[in-house]
Tab-separated table of C-alpha atoms in Angstrom:
chain	number	residue	atom	x	y	z
A	1350	ALA	CA	-26.404	73.154	28.936
A	1351	GLN	CA	-29.363	73.353	31.310
A	1352	ARG	CA	-32.130	75.519	29.924
A	1353	VAL	CA	-33.987	75.712	33.233
A	1354	THR	CA	-32.325	75.829	36.611
A	1355	GLN	CA	-34.027	75.280	39.933
A	1356	PRO	CA	-31.232	75.685	42.464
A	1357	GLU	CA	-33.029	74.224	45.468
A	1358	LYS	CA	-33.789	70.508	45.575
A	1359	LEU	CA	-35.614	70.856	48.871
A	1360	LEU	CA	-37.256	73.819	50.558
A	1361	SER	CA	-38.729	73.542	54.034
A	1362	VAL	CA	-40.860	76.287	55.554
A	1363	PHE	CA	-43.327	76.560	58.394
A	1364	LYS	CA	-47.026	76.972	57.778
A	1365	GLY	CA	-47.892	80.639	57.379
A	1366	ALA	CA	-44.392	81.628	56.276
A	1367	PRO	CA	-43.703	83.136	52.840
A	1368	VAL	CA	-42.266	80.836	50.240
A	1369	GLU	CA	-40.279	81.488	47.080
A	1370	LEU	CA	-39.221	78.740	44.700
A	1371	LYS	CA	-36.503	79.914	42.369
A	1372	CYS	CA	-36.341	79.340	38.647
A	1373	ASN	CA	-33.861	80.740	36.151
A	1374	TYR	CA	-33.897	80.053	32.452
A	1375	SER	CA	-31.510	80.360	29.542
A	1376	TYR	CA	-33.046	81.853	26.409
A	1377	SER	CA	-32.502	85.191	24.739
A	1378	GLY	CA	-35.909	85.495	23.067
A	1379	SER	CA	-39.428	85.736	24.461
A	1380	PRO	CA	-40.168	82.510	26.285
A	1381	GLU	CA	-43.339	80.918	27.568
A	1382	LEU	CA	-42.874	79.858	31.169
A	1383	PHE	CA	-44.862	77.542	33.370
A	1384	TRP	CA	-44.944	76.090	36.835
A	1385	TYR	CA	-46.068	72.481	37.199
A	1386	VAL	CA	-46.877	70.742	40.482
A	1387	GLN	CA	-46.967	67.116	41.528
A	1388	TYR	CA	-48.812	66.310	44.746
A	1389	SER	CA	-48.216	62.995	46.449
A	1390	ARG	CA	-49.610	60.092	44.391
A	1391	GLN	CA	-51.036	62.426	41.744
A	1392	ARG	CA	-49.904	63.155	38.225
A	1393	LEU	CA	-47.960	66.228	37.231
A	1394	GLN	CA	-50.297	69.100	36.444
A	1395	LEU	CA	-50.074	72.693	35.360
A	1396	LEU	CA	-50.117	75.198	38.214
A	1397	LEU	CA	-49.774	78.446	36.312
A	1398	ARG	CA	-48.325	80.023	33.189
A	1399	HIS	CA	-46.821	83.461	32.877
A	1400	ILE	CA	-48.912	84.589	29.903
A	1401	SER	CA	-52.082	84.274	31.971
A	1402	ARG	CA	-50.703	86.455	34.746
A	1403	GLU	CA	-52.918	84.497	37.102
A	1404	SER	CA	-52.803	83.574	40.753
A	1405	ILE	CA	-53.566	79.944	41.455
A	1406	LYS	CA	-53.973	78.635	45.013
A	1407	GLY	CA	-52.381	81.869	46.198
A	1408	PHE	CA	-49.247	81.340	44.084
A	1409	THR	CA	-47.956	83.951	41.666
A	1410	ALA	CA	-44.927	84.087	39.399
A	1411	ASP	CA	-43.503	87.059	37.585
A	1412	LEU	CA	-41.333	86.846	34.537
A	1413	ASN	CA	-38.209	88.966	34.907
A	1414	LYS	CA	-36.525	89.068	31.524
A	1415	GLY	CA	-33.600	91.087	32.814
A	1416	GLU	CA	-32.731	88.444	35.374
A	1417	THR	CA	-34.140	85.593	33.219
A	1418	SER	CA	-36.096	84.401	36.224
A	1419	PHE	CA	-39.593	83.131	36.906
A	1420	HIS	CA	-39.723	82.604	40.650
A	1421	LEU	CA	-42.851	81.150	42.241
A	1422	LYS	CA	-44.116	82.914	45.334
A	1423	LYS	CA	-46.785	82.566	47.967
A	1424	PRO	CA	-47.099	84.916	50.944
A	1425	PHE	CA	-48.461	82.352	53.416
A	1426	ALA	CA	-47.624	78.698	52.846
A	1427	GLN	CA	-50.152	75.997	53.721
A	1428	GLU	CA	-49.484	72.356	54.569
A	1429	GLU	CA	-51.385	71.280	51.463
A	1430	ASP	CA	-48.810	73.125	49.348
A	1431	SER	CA	-46.292	70.393	50.131
A	1432	ALA	CA	-45.443	68.921	46.746
A	1433	MET	CA	-42.824	68.752	44.029
A	1434	TYR	CA	-42.686	71.876	41.868
A	1435	TYR	CA	-41.203	72.075	38.385
A	1436	CYS	CA	-40.446	75.156	36.334
A	1437	ALA	CA	-40.808	74.697	32.570
A	1438	LEU	CA	-39.766	76.682	29.525
A	1439	LEU	CA	-41.305	76.473	26.063
A	1440	ILE	CA	-39.186	77.747	23.179
A	1441	PRO	CA	-38.809	77.180	19.441
A	1442	PHE	CA	-37.058	73.970	18.432
A	1443	ARG	CA	-36.562	72.915	14.810
A	1444	GLY	CA	-39.710	74.559	13.516
A	1445	PHE	CA	-41.836	73.572	16.464
A	1446	ASN	CA	-41.839	74.296	20.182
A	1447	LYS	CA	-40.250	72.152	22.843
A	1448	PHE	CA	-40.708	72.043	26.595
A	1449	TYR	CA	-37.695	72.080	28.900
A	1450	PHE	CA	-38.166	71.231	32.577
A	1451	GLY	CA	-36.051	72.074	35.576
A	1452	SER	CA	-34.971	69.381	37.985
A	1453	GLY	CA	-37.667	70.298	40.480
A	1454	THR	CA	-37.916	71.626	44.024
A	1455	LYS	CA	-39.580	69.651	46.755
A	1456	LEU	CA	-41.545	71.995	49.028
A	1457	ASN	CA	-42.190	70.768	52.539
A	1458	VAL	CA	-44.529	72.901	54.630
A	1459	LYS	CA	-44.242	72.037	58.296
A	1460	PRO	CA	-47.129	72.492	60.744
B	432	GLY	CA	-60.847	59.123	28.032
B	433	ALA	CA	-59.714	62.679	27.605
B	434	GLY	CA	-56.351	62.434	29.306
B	435	VAL	CA	-52.979	60.853	28.583
B	436	SER	CA	-52.966	57.181	29.478
B	437	GLN	CA	-50.072	54.829	30.055
B	438	SER	CA	-49.817	51.084	30.393
B	439	PRO	CA	-48.967	49.116	32.331
B	440	SER	CA	-49.245	51.136	35.496
B	441	ASN	CA	-46.746	48.844	37.198
B	442	LYS	CA	-44.172	46.510	35.712
B	443	VAL	CA	-41.855	44.215	37.605
B	444	THR	CA	-39.237	42.465	35.547
B	445	GLU	CA	-36.024	40.527	35.971
B	446	LYS	CA	-32.676	41.985	35.112
B	447	GLY	CA	-31.795	41.287	31.507
B	448	LYS	CA	-35.365	41.095	30.215
B	449	ASP	CA	-36.846	43.524	27.681
B	450	VAL	CA	-39.816	45.725	28.559
B	451	GLU	CA	-42.208	47.782	26.506
B	452	LEU	CA	-44.068	50.770	27.916
B	453	ARG	CA	-47.017	52.311	26.140
B	454	CYS	CA	-48.366	55.840	25.972
B	455	ASP	CA	-51.674	56.997	24.522
B	456	PRO	CA	-51.558	60.781	24.138
B	457	ILE	CA	-54.525	63.094	23.974
B	458	SER	CA	-56.146	62.826	20.564
B	459	GLY	CA	-54.791	65.428	18.172
B	460	HIS	CA	-51.702	66.247	20.203
B	461	THR	CA	-48.751	66.317	17.857
B	462	ALA	CA	-45.989	66.539	20.478
B	463	LEU	CA	-45.193	63.617	22.769
B	464	TYR	CA	-42.483	63.407	25.408
B	465	TRP	CA	-41.043	60.630	27.514
B	466	TYR	CA	-39.470	61.398	30.879
B	467	ARG	CA	-38.009	59.342	33.700
B	468	GLN	CA	-38.474	60.100	37.378
B	469	SER	CA	-36.254	58.160	39.743
B	470	LEU	CA	-37.085	57.900	43.436
B	471	GLY	CA	-36.724	61.295	45.059
B	472	GLN	CA	-35.354	62.801	41.873
B	473	GLY	CA	-36.714	65.261	39.371
B	474	LEU	CA	-37.768	64.815	35.777
B	475	GLU	CA	-35.209	63.452	33.368
B	476	PHE	CA	-35.994	64.107	29.704
B	477	LEU	CA	-35.675	61.053	27.455
B	478	ILE	CA	-37.134	61.748	24.004
B	479	TYR	CA	-39.426	64.149	22.162
B	480	PHE	CA	-41.669	63.303	19.229
B	481	GLN	CA	-43.309	65.713	16.852
B	482	GLY	CA	-45.703	63.606	14.845
B	483	ASN	CA	-43.964	60.299	14.113
B	484	SER	CA	-40.447	61.691	14.057
B	485	ALA	CA	-38.167	62.320	16.991
B	486	PRO	CA	-36.282	65.606	16.588
B	487	ASP	CA	-34.653	65.164	19.976
B	488	LYS	CA	-33.462	61.805	21.276
B	489	SER	CA	-30.667	63.305	23.298
B	490	GLY	CA	-32.021	62.153	26.652
B	491	LEU	CA	-31.990	58.432	25.971
B	492	PRO	CA	-29.413	57.128	28.480
B	493	SER	CA	-28.042	54.278	26.372
B	494	ASP	CA	-28.645	52.306	23.189
B	495	ARG	CA	-30.725	49.865	25.237
B	496	PHE	CA	-33.456	52.517	25.153
B	497	SER	CA	-35.540	53.154	22.055
B	498	ALA	CA	-38.916	54.641	21.295
B	499	GLU	CA	-41.250	54.841	18.397
B	500	ARG	CA	-44.486	56.512	17.558
B	501	THR	CA	-46.893	55.359	14.907
B	502	GLY	CA	-49.775	57.137	13.243
B	503	GLY	CA	-48.914	60.285	15.124
B	504	SER	CA	-50.575	58.779	18.156
B	505	VAL	CA	-49.494	55.870	20.364
B	506	SER	CA	-45.877	55.658	21.436
B	507	THR	CA	-43.905	52.783	22.897
B	508	LEU	CA	-40.706	53.052	24.899
B	509	THR	CA	-38.636	49.879	24.804
B	510	ILE	CA	-35.862	49.065	27.228
B	511	GLN	CA	-33.732	46.090	26.260
B	512	ARG	CA	-31.694	43.993	28.683
B	513	THR	CA	-33.028	45.903	31.667
B	514	GLN	CA	-30.709	46.818	34.506
B	515	GLN	CA	-31.552	47.618	38.108
B	516	GLU	CA	-30.699	51.271	37.550
B	517	ASP	CA	-33.544	51.427	35.020
B	518	SER	CA	-36.015	51.187	37.917
B	519	ALA	CA	-38.017	54.411	37.917
B	520	VAL	CA	-41.362	55.916	37.018
B	521	TYR	CA	-41.593	56.551	33.295
B	522	LEU	CA	-43.835	59.483	32.427
B	523	CYS	CA	-45.381	60.365	29.117
B	524	ALA	CA	-46.742	63.793	28.244
B	525	SER	CA	-48.382	65.285	25.201
B	526	SER	CA	-49.091	68.764	23.972
B	527	LEU	CA	-50.672	70.556	21.062
B	528	PHE	CA	-48.439	72.740	18.958
B	529	VAL	CA	-49.830	76.249	19.079
B	530	SER	CA	-47.775	79.059	17.594
B	531	SER	CA	-48.299	81.347	20.536
B	532	GLY	CA	-50.081	81.011	23.827
B	533	GLY	CA	-52.370	78.191	24.843
B	534	ASN	CA	-49.615	75.639	25.090
B	535	GLU	CA	-49.753	73.174	27.939
B	536	GLN	CA	-48.171	69.800	28.500
B	537	PHE	CA	-50.487	67.089	29.835
B	538	PHE	CA	-48.974	64.214	31.753
B	539	GLY	CA	-49.951	60.606	32.074
B	540	PRO	CA	-50.030	58.728	35.382
B	541	GLY	CA	-46.723	57.006	34.694
B	542	THR	CA	-45.488	53.435	34.580
B	543	ARG	CA	-43.563	52.294	37.638
B	544	LEU	CA	-40.824	49.957	36.469
B	545	THR	CA	-39.032	47.745	38.966
B	546	VAL	CA	-36.092	45.677	37.804
B	547	LEU	CA	-35.182	42.895	40.216
């Protein structure tokens, strides 16, 4: 079963419009959640993590345990936000922790 | 270097040949992951190492795929009798096991494999 679900493969918005990339997870305990981003011709890198409660490049994400969601939001999208975004979950696995990634959402911000 | 490195960066091979991909994780990182990223697709999990053992090999697509890790450091992913559908970017990532907080997975630049 998928631990992390990103229902949208592709999301297209116009510059200046709000954007929300959806992420739902499957875990009954207290998870660690992350958003990773991959810009064109760059390596995958951490964007933000829920425990830091930070805003990076104008993006925020709130953990909703009731809905088991960790949606990524930005009020005004910029063209440079165009990238592939992955939601990731870190949970216990056989005495250690293991990362689970969603299938990714490609964000296309149009001028 | 401080980051995860992978070699080769590009590999072109003929169908039926074996290939070996290498990953050098960040020093001290106990966890190492291999993923596959096909054109226009998302991340596909292949295998997870904790130290030298692999508690989760469930993502390996067939018995032509194998991986090992020695000395808790370098890992090699071997694909035997390559097929055209094996063409993809193979990503390696490593992380430090921390009981709570501070976890982050660091990715390498990937190896682009093309099977002709």
